[in-house]
């Protein structure tokens, strides 16, 4: 059994926003070190490893102003991802009468219908005051996340993804064209002009 449908939708949005942020953060690692890491490997790496590598490369390859700004952003990402973990890795537990159904209701069913009944019950989204949360860092039960709180977590993740993408363009421009100034990385990290991908729109038809 699951919490009510609005809560499920917001948790689903958090999952999607978290995945997008993870991918954007991996791409940011790759933009800082295309000579050091494969883009797909960077995107699929655990979030903690990605953050550690971004921090190390920011200190090594960016001037002081950009380094400080990027390190502050990674701190914000870590905080947002910690909030995500608190939502996604906590256990939602239903207590009280809402967690049960009458045995007589089950016994009235034909044998062939009982398995489907149990499956529907397991997947039921139920609104109840009996929901409790066992957070990922505690064995105690506490009040569940409120809807407004889940929305705040999703929005924080989405904003962080947007900032990460802005950093993609900034670092790529710094690295390849020197605009804005601030790239301190090795020359072998520059990618130079790349071949046009198949099917790309290149100008006049």
PDB file of C-alpha atoms in Angstrom:
ATOM      1  CA  UNK A   1       0.000   0.000   0.000  1.00  0.00           C
ATOM      2  CA  UNK A   2       1.215   3.484  -0.878  1.00  0.00           C
ATOM      3  CA  UNK A   3       0.472   7.047   0.248  1.00  0.00           C
ATOM      4  CA  UNK A   4      -2.180   9.075  -1.567  1.00  0.00           C
ATOM      5  CA  UNK A   5      -1.854   9.753  -5.287  1.00  0.00           C
ATOM      6  CA  UNK A   6      -0.753  13.403  -4.928  1.00  0.00           C
ATOM      7  CA  UNK A   7       2.117  12.319  -2.697  1.00  0.00           C
ATOM      8  CA  UNK A   8       3.074   9.552  -5.117  1.00  0.00           C
ATOM      9  CA  UNK A   9       3.116  12.008  -8.015  1.00  0.00           C
ATOM     10  CA  UNK A  10       5.402  14.406  -6.153  1.00  0.00           C
ATOM     11  CA  UNK A  11       7.762  11.600  -5.123  1.00  0.00           C
ATOM     12  CA  UNK A  12       7.840  10.536  -8.780  1.00  0.00           C
ATOM     13  CA  UNK A  13       8.721  14.081  -9.797  1.00  0.00           C
ATOM     14  CA  UNK A  14      11.545  14.049  -7.261  1.00  0.00           C
ATOM     15  CA  UNK A  15      12.878  10.826  -8.828  1.00  0.00           C
ATOM     16  CA  UNK A  16      12.820  12.388 -12.304  1.00  0.00           C
ATOM     17  CA  UNK A  17      14.381  15.676 -11.156  1.00  0.00           C
ATOM     18  CA  UNK A  18      17.071  13.780  -9.246  1.00  0.00           C
ATOM     19  CA  UNK A  19      17.951  11.712 -12.299  1.00  0.00           C
ATOM     20  CA  UNK A  20      18.221  14.807 -14.451  1.00  0.00           C
ATOM     21  CA  UNK A  21      20.460  16.505 -11.897  1.00  0.00           C
ATOM     22  CA  UNK A  22      22.690  13.429 -11.626  1.00  0.00           C
ATOM     23  CA  UNK A  23      23.126  13.394 -15.423  1.00  0.00           C
ATOM     24  CA  UNK A  24      23.793  17.141 -15.579  1.00  0.00           C
ATOM     25  CA  UNK A  25      26.329  16.896 -12.770  1.00  0.00           C
ATOM     26  CA  UNK A  26      28.111  14.028 -14.510  1.00  0.00           C
ATOM     27  CA  UNK A  27      28.288  16.103 -17.682  1.00  0.00           C
ATOM     28  CA  UNK A  28      29.762  18.960 -15.650  1.00  0.00           C
ATOM     29  CA  UNK A  29      32.544  16.654 -14.431  1.00  0.00           C
ATOM     30  CA  UNK A  30      33.207  15.692 -18.038  1.00  0.00           C
ATOM     31  CA  UNK A  31      33.323  19.340 -19.189  1.00  0.00           C
ATOM     32  CA  UNK A  32      35.971  20.033 -16.573  1.00  0.00           C
ATOM     33  CA  UNK A  33      38.012  16.955 -17.497  1.00  0.00           C
ATOM     34  CA  UNK A  34      37.241  15.588 -20.984  1.00  0.00           C
ATOM     35  CA  UNK A  35      40.821  14.361 -21.115  1.00  0.00           C
ATOM     36  CA  UNK A  36      40.338  12.398 -17.892  1.00  0.00           C
ATOM     37  CA  UNK A  37      36.890  10.804 -17.946  1.00  0.00           C
ATOM     38  CA  UNK A  38      34.518   9.337 -20.512  1.00  0.00           C
ATOM     39  CA  UNK A  39      31.263  11.297 -20.749  1.00  0.00           C
ATOM     40  CA  UNK A  40      29.022   8.263 -20.229  1.00  0.00           C
ATOM     41  CA  UNK A  41      31.118   7.012 -17.311  1.00  0.00           C
ATOM     42  CA  UNK A  42      30.916  10.444 -15.693  1.00  0.00           C
ATOM     43  CA  UNK A  43      27.149  10.568 -16.110  1.00  0.00           C
ATOM     44  CA  UNK A  44      26.669   7.098 -14.589  1.00  0.00           C
ATOM     45  CA  UNK A  45      29.035   7.536 -11.631  1.00  0.00           C
ATOM     46  CA  UNK A  46      27.711   7.774  -8.044  1.00  0.00           C
ATOM     47  CA  UNK A  47      26.788  11.311  -7.030  1.00  0.00           C
ATOM     48  CA  UNK A  48      29.402  11.534  -4.268  1.00  0.00           C
ATOM     49  CA  UNK A  49      32.205  10.567  -6.625  1.00  0.00           C
ATOM     50  CA  UNK A  50      31.009  13.087  -9.204  1.00  0.00           C
ATOM     51  CA  UNK A  51      30.954  15.893  -6.637  1.00  0.00           C
ATOM     52  CA  UNK A  52      34.433  14.993  -5.384  1.00  0.00           C
ATOM     53  CA  UNK A  53      35.865  15.068  -8.891  1.00  0.00           C
ATOM     54  CA  UNK A  54      34.198  18.366  -9.754  1.00  0.00           C
ATOM     55  CA  UNK A  55      35.609  19.932  -6.606  1.00  0.00           C
ATOM     56  CA  UNK A  56      39.117  18.632  -7.323  1.00  0.00           C
ATOM     57  CA  UNK A  57      39.083  19.806 -10.951  1.00  0.00           C
ATOM     58  CA  UNK A  58      37.590  23.188 -10.046  1.00  0.00           C
ATOM     59  CA  UNK A  59      40.525  23.818  -7.704  1.00  0.00           C
ATOM     60  CA  UNK A  60      43.000  22.667 -10.323  1.00  0.00           C
ATOM     61  CA  UNK A  61      41.589  24.075 -13.569  1.00  0.00           C
ATOM     62  CA  UNK A  62      39.648  27.281 -12.798  1.00  0.00           C
ATOM     63  CA  UNK A  63      40.718  30.711 -11.621  1.00  0.00           C
ATOM     64  CA  UNK A  64      39.815  31.767  -8.091  1.00  0.00           C
ATOM     65  CA  UNK A  65      36.519  33.499  -8.898  1.00  0.00           C
ATOM     66  CA  UNK A  66      35.107  30.628 -10.946  1.00  0.00           C
ATOM     67  CA  UNK A  67      36.495  28.068  -8.525  1.00  0.00           C
ATOM     68  CA  UNK A  68      34.735  29.657  -5.542  1.00  0.00           C
ATOM     69  CA  UNK A  69      31.455  29.953  -7.431  1.00  0.00           C
ATOM     70  CA  UNK A  70      31.549  26.357  -8.633  1.00  0.00           C
ATOM     71  CA  UNK A  71      32.507  24.981  -5.217  1.00  0.00           C
ATOM     72  CA  UNK A  72      29.594  26.878  -3.656  1.00  0.00           C
ATOM     73  CA  UNK A  73      27.282  25.412  -6.276  1.00  0.00           C
ATOM     74  CA  UNK A  74      28.488  21.868  -5.576  1.00  0.00           C
ATOM     75  CA  UNK A  75      27.770  22.450  -1.877  1.00  0.00           C
ATOM     76  CA  UNK A  76      24.212  23.412  -2.830  1.00  0.00           C
ATOM     77  CA  UNK A  77      23.907  20.311  -5.001  1.00  0.00           C
ATOM     78  CA  UNK A  78      25.063  18.119  -2.131  1.00  0.00           C
ATOM     79  CA  UNK A  79      22.447  19.639   0.158  1.00  0.00           C
ATOM     80  CA  UNK A  80      19.715  19.140  -2.453  1.00  0.00           C
ATOM     81  CA  UNK A  81      20.772  15.538  -3.031  1.00  0.00           C
ATOM     82  CA  UNK A  82      20.767  14.891   0.722  1.00  0.00           C
ATOM     83  CA  UNK A  83      17.150  16.090   0.837  1.00  0.00           C
ATOM     84  CA  UNK A  84      16.378  13.798  -2.086  1.00  0.00           C
ATOM     85  CA  UNK A  85      17.901  10.858  -0.223  1.00  0.00           C
ATOM     86  CA  UNK A  86      15.807  11.618   2.832  1.00  0.00           C
ATOM     87  CA  UNK A  87      12.661  11.334   0.703  1.00  0.00           C
ATOM     88  CA  UNK A  88      13.604   8.409  -1.507  1.00  0.00           C
ATOM     89  CA  UNK A  89      15.359   6.220   1.067  1.00  0.00           C
ATOM     90  CA  UNK A  90      12.842   6.612   3.868  1.00  0.00           C
ATOM     91  CA  UNK A  91      10.184   3.962   4.587  1.00  0.00           C
ATOM     92  CA  UNK A  92       6.516   4.925   4.402  1.00  0.00           C
ATOM     93  CA  UNK A  93       4.607   2.799   6.929  1.00  0.00           C
ATOM     94  CA  UNK A  94       0.842   2.789   7.410  1.00  0.00           C
ATOM     95  CA  UNK A  95      -0.385   2.193  10.953  1.00  0.00           C
ATOM     96  CA  UNK A  96      -3.890   1.769  12.386  1.00  0.00           C
ATOM     97  CA  UNK A  97      -7.195   0.559  10.920  1.00  0.00           C
ATOM     98  CA  UNK A  98      -6.529   2.079   7.477  1.00  0.00           C
ATOM     99  CA  UNK A  99      -3.799  -0.508   6.966  1.00  0.00           C
ATOM    100  CA  UNK A 100      -6.328  -3.353   7.084  1.00  0.00           C
ATOM    101  CA  UNK A 101      -9.332  -4.677   5.149  1.00  0.00           C
ATOM    102  CA  UNK A 102     -12.133  -6.931   6.426  1.00  0.00           C
ATOM    103  CA  UNK A 103     -11.338 -10.628   6.169  1.00  0.00           C
ATOM    104  CA  UNK A 104     -14.963 -11.200   5.189  1.00  0.00           C
ATOM    105  CA  UNK A 105     -14.436  -9.069   2.081  1.00  0.00           C
ATOM    106  CA  UNK A 106     -11.595 -11.348   0.994  1.00  0.00           C
ATOM    107  CA  UNK A 107     -13.474 -14.562   1.797  1.00  0.00           C
ATOM    108  CA  UNK A 108     -16.480 -13.523  -0.291  1.00  0.00           C
ATOM    109  CA  UNK A 109     -14.306 -13.510  -3.414  1.00  0.00           C
ATOM    110  CA  UNK A 110     -14.030 -16.438  -5.785  1.00  0.00           C
ATOM    111  CA  UNK A 111     -10.702 -18.278  -5.586  1.00  0.00           C
ATOM    112  CA  UNK A 112      -9.707 -16.955  -9.008  1.00  0.00           C
ATOM    113  CA  UNK A 113     -10.233 -13.325  -7.949  1.00  0.00           C
ATOM    114  CA  UNK A 114      -8.259 -13.368  -4.713  1.00  0.00           C
ATOM    115  CA  UNK A 115      -4.787 -12.971  -6.195  1.00  0.00           C
ATOM    116  CA  UNK A 116      -5.887  -9.932  -8.217  1.00  0.00           C
ATOM    117  CA  UNK A 117      -7.530  -8.511  -5.070  1.00  0.00           C
ATOM    118  CA  UNK A 118      -4.288  -8.795  -3.098  1.00  0.00           C
ATOM    119  CA  UNK A 119      -2.301  -7.280  -5.967  1.00  0.00           C
ATOM    120  CA  UNK A 120      -4.653  -4.289  -6.156  1.00  0.00           C
ATOM    121  CA  UNK A 121      -4.456  -3.855  -2.372  1.00  0.00           C
ATOM    122  CA  UNK A 122      -0.656  -3.867  -2.415  1.00  0.00           C
ATOM    123  CA  UNK A 123      -0.660  -1.120  -5.068  1.00  0.00           C
ATOM    124  CA  UNK A 124      -3.466   0.949  -3.574  1.00  0.00           C
ATOM    125  CA  UNK A 125      -2.792   4.649  -3.019  1.00  0.00           C
ATOM    126  CA  UNK A 126      -4.493   5.498   0.269  1.00  0.00           C
ATOM    127  CA  UNK A 127      -5.065   8.811   1.970  1.00  0.00           C
ATOM    128  CA  UNK A 128      -4.777   8.344   5.729  1.00  0.00           C
ATOM    129  CA  UNK A 129      -3.659  10.069   8.906  1.00  0.00           C
ATOM    130  CA  UNK A 130      -2.007   6.783   9.861  1.00  0.00           C
ATOM    131  CA  UNK A 131       1.017   7.161   7.605  1.00  0.00           C
ATOM    132  CA  UNK A 132       4.357   7.350   9.409  1.00  0.00           C
ATOM    133  CA  UNK A 133       7.876   7.842   8.099  1.00  0.00           C
ATOM    134  CA  UNK A 134      10.994   5.942   9.116  1.00  0.00           C
ATOM    135  CA  UNK A 135      13.727   8.236   7.866  1.00  0.00           C
ATOM    136  CA  UNK A 136      16.872   6.844   6.304  1.00  0.00           C
ATOM    137  CA  UNK A 137      19.016   7.942   9.262  1.00  0.00           C
ATOM    138  CA  UNK A 138      16.724   6.800  12.078  1.00  0.00           C
ATOM    139  CA  UNK A 139      14.767   3.813  13.386  1.00  0.00           C
ATOM    140  CA  UNK A 140      12.098   6.067  14.932  1.00  0.00           C
ATOM    141  CA  UNK A 141       8.759   6.801  13.279  1.00  0.00           C
ATOM    142  CA  UNK A 142       7.864  10.411  12.563  1.00  0.00           C
ATOM    143  CA  UNK A 143       5.255  12.411  10.694  1.00  0.00           C
ATOM    144  CA  UNK A 144       5.436  11.927   6.919  1.00  0.00           C
ATOM    145  CA  UNK A 145       6.612  14.568   4.459  1.00  0.00           C
ATOM    146  CA  UNK A 146       3.910  17.081   3.684  1.00  0.00           C
ATOM    147  CA  UNK A 147       3.046  17.780   0.056  1.00  0.00           C
ATOM    148  CA  UNK A 148       4.447  21.310   0.168  1.00  0.00           C
ATOM    149  CA  UNK A 149       7.755  19.928   1.426  1.00  0.00           C
ATOM    150  CA  UNK A 150       7.960  17.388  -1.406  1.00  0.00           C
ATOM    151  CA  UNK A 151       7.343  20.169  -3.920  1.00  0.00           C
ATOM    152  CA  UNK A 152      10.161  22.222  -2.378  1.00  0.00           C
ATOM    153  CA  UNK A 153      12.584  19.294  -2.712  1.00  0.00           C
ATOM    154  CA  UNK A 154      11.669  18.732  -6.373  1.00  0.00           C
ATOM    155  CA  UNK A 155      12.007  22.432  -7.204  1.00  0.00           C
ATOM    156  CA  UNK A 156      15.407  22.633  -5.509  1.00  0.00           C
ATOM    157  CA  UNK A 157      16.661  19.695  -7.579  1.00  0.00           C
ATOM    158  CA  UNK A 158      15.263  21.203 -10.782  1.00  0.00           C
ATOM    159  CA  UNK A 159      16.885  24.584 -10.127  1.00  0.00           C
ATOM    160  CA  UNK A 160      20.221  22.890  -9.469  1.00  0.00           C
ATOM    161  CA  UNK A 161      19.972  21.053 -12.783  1.00  0.00           C
ATOM    162  CA  UNK A 162      19.416  24.379 -14.571  1.00  0.00           C
ATOM    163  CA  UNK A 163      22.482  25.912 -12.942  1.00  0.00           C
ATOM    164  CA  UNK A 164      24.572  22.837 -13.800  1.00  0.00           C
ATOM    165  CA  UNK A 165      23.631  23.208 -17.464  1.00  0.00           C
ATOM    166  CA  UNK A 166      24.639  26.878 -17.366  1.00  0.00           C
ATOM    167  CA  UNK A 167      28.014  25.742 -16.054  1.00  0.00           C
ATOM    168  CA  UNK A 168      28.330  23.324 -19.014  1.00  0.00           C
ATOM    169  CA  UNK A 169      28.206  26.198 -21.486  1.00  0.00           C
ATOM    170  CA  UNK A 170      30.411  28.487 -19.416  1.00  0.00           C
ATOM    171  CA  UNK A 171      33.170  25.923 -18.901  1.00  0.00           C
ATOM    172  CA  UNK A 172      33.065  24.739 -22.521  1.00  0.00           C
ATOM    173  CA  UNK A 173      33.433  28.335 -23.695  1.00  0.00           C
ATOM    174  CA  UNK A 174      36.223  29.050 -21.202  1.00  0.00           C
ATOM    175  CA  UNK A 175      38.057  25.893 -22.205  1.00  0.00           C
ATOM    176  CA  UNK A 176      37.727  26.211 -25.978  1.00  0.00           C
ATOM    177  CA  UNK A 177      37.627  29.954 -26.682  1.00  0.00           C
ATOM    178  CA  UNK A 178      38.988  31.598 -23.548  1.00  0.00           C
ATOM    179  CA  UNK A 179      35.753  33.564 -23.091  1.00  0.00           C
ATOM    180  CA  UNK A 180      35.177  34.248 -20.298  1.00  0.00           C
ATOM    181  CA  UNK A 181      38.727  34.086 -19.045  1.00  0.00           C
ATOM    182  CA  UNK A 182      39.461  31.739 -16.173  1.00  0.00           C
ATOM    183  CA  UNK A 183      40.442  28.361 -17.615  1.00  0.00           C
ATOM    184  CA  UNK A 184      43.654  27.056 -16.029  1.00  0.00           C
ATOM    185  CA  UNK A 185      43.490  23.499 -17.305  1.00  0.00           C
ATOM    186  CA  UNK A 186      46.032  21.793 -19.582  1.00  0.00           C
ATOM    187  CA  UNK A 187      45.971  22.294 -23.317  1.00  0.00           C
ATOM    188  CA  UNK A 188      45.213  18.607 -23.901  1.00  0.00           C
ATOM    189  CA  UNK A 189      41.827  19.120 -22.258  1.00  0.00           C
ATOM    190  CA  UNK A 190      40.716  21.303 -25.165  1.00  0.00           C
ATOM    191  CA  UNK A 191      38.544  19.355 -27.551  1.00  0.00           C
ATOM    192  CA  UNK A 192      39.028  21.501 -30.700  1.00  0.00           C
ATOM    193  CA  UNK A 193      36.343  21.565 -33.426  1.00  0.00           C
ATOM    194  CA  UNK A 194      34.319  18.358 -33.448  1.00  0.00           C
ATOM    195  CA  UNK A 195      32.828  16.570 -36.480  1.00  0.00           C
ATOM    196  CA  UNK A 196      29.212  17.425 -37.253  1.00  0.00           C
ATOM    197  CA  UNK A 197      26.905  14.642 -35.952  1.00  0.00           C
ATOM    198  CA  UNK A 198      24.925  12.723 -38.584  1.00  0.00           C
ATOM    199  CA  UNK A 199      21.589  14.383 -39.336  1.00  0.00           C
ATOM    200  CA  UNK A 200      22.517  17.711 -37.727  1.00  0.00           C
ATOM    201  CA  UNK A 201      20.968  20.889 -39.147  1.00  0.00           C
ATOM    202  CA  UNK A 202      23.889  22.973 -40.328  1.00  0.00           C
ATOM    203  CA  UNK A 203      22.411  25.940 -42.134  1.00  0.00           C
ATOM    204  CA  UNK A 204      21.066  26.220 -45.646  1.00  0.00           C
ATOM    205  CA  UNK A 205      18.869  23.290 -46.606  1.00  0.00           C
TER     206      UNK A 205
END
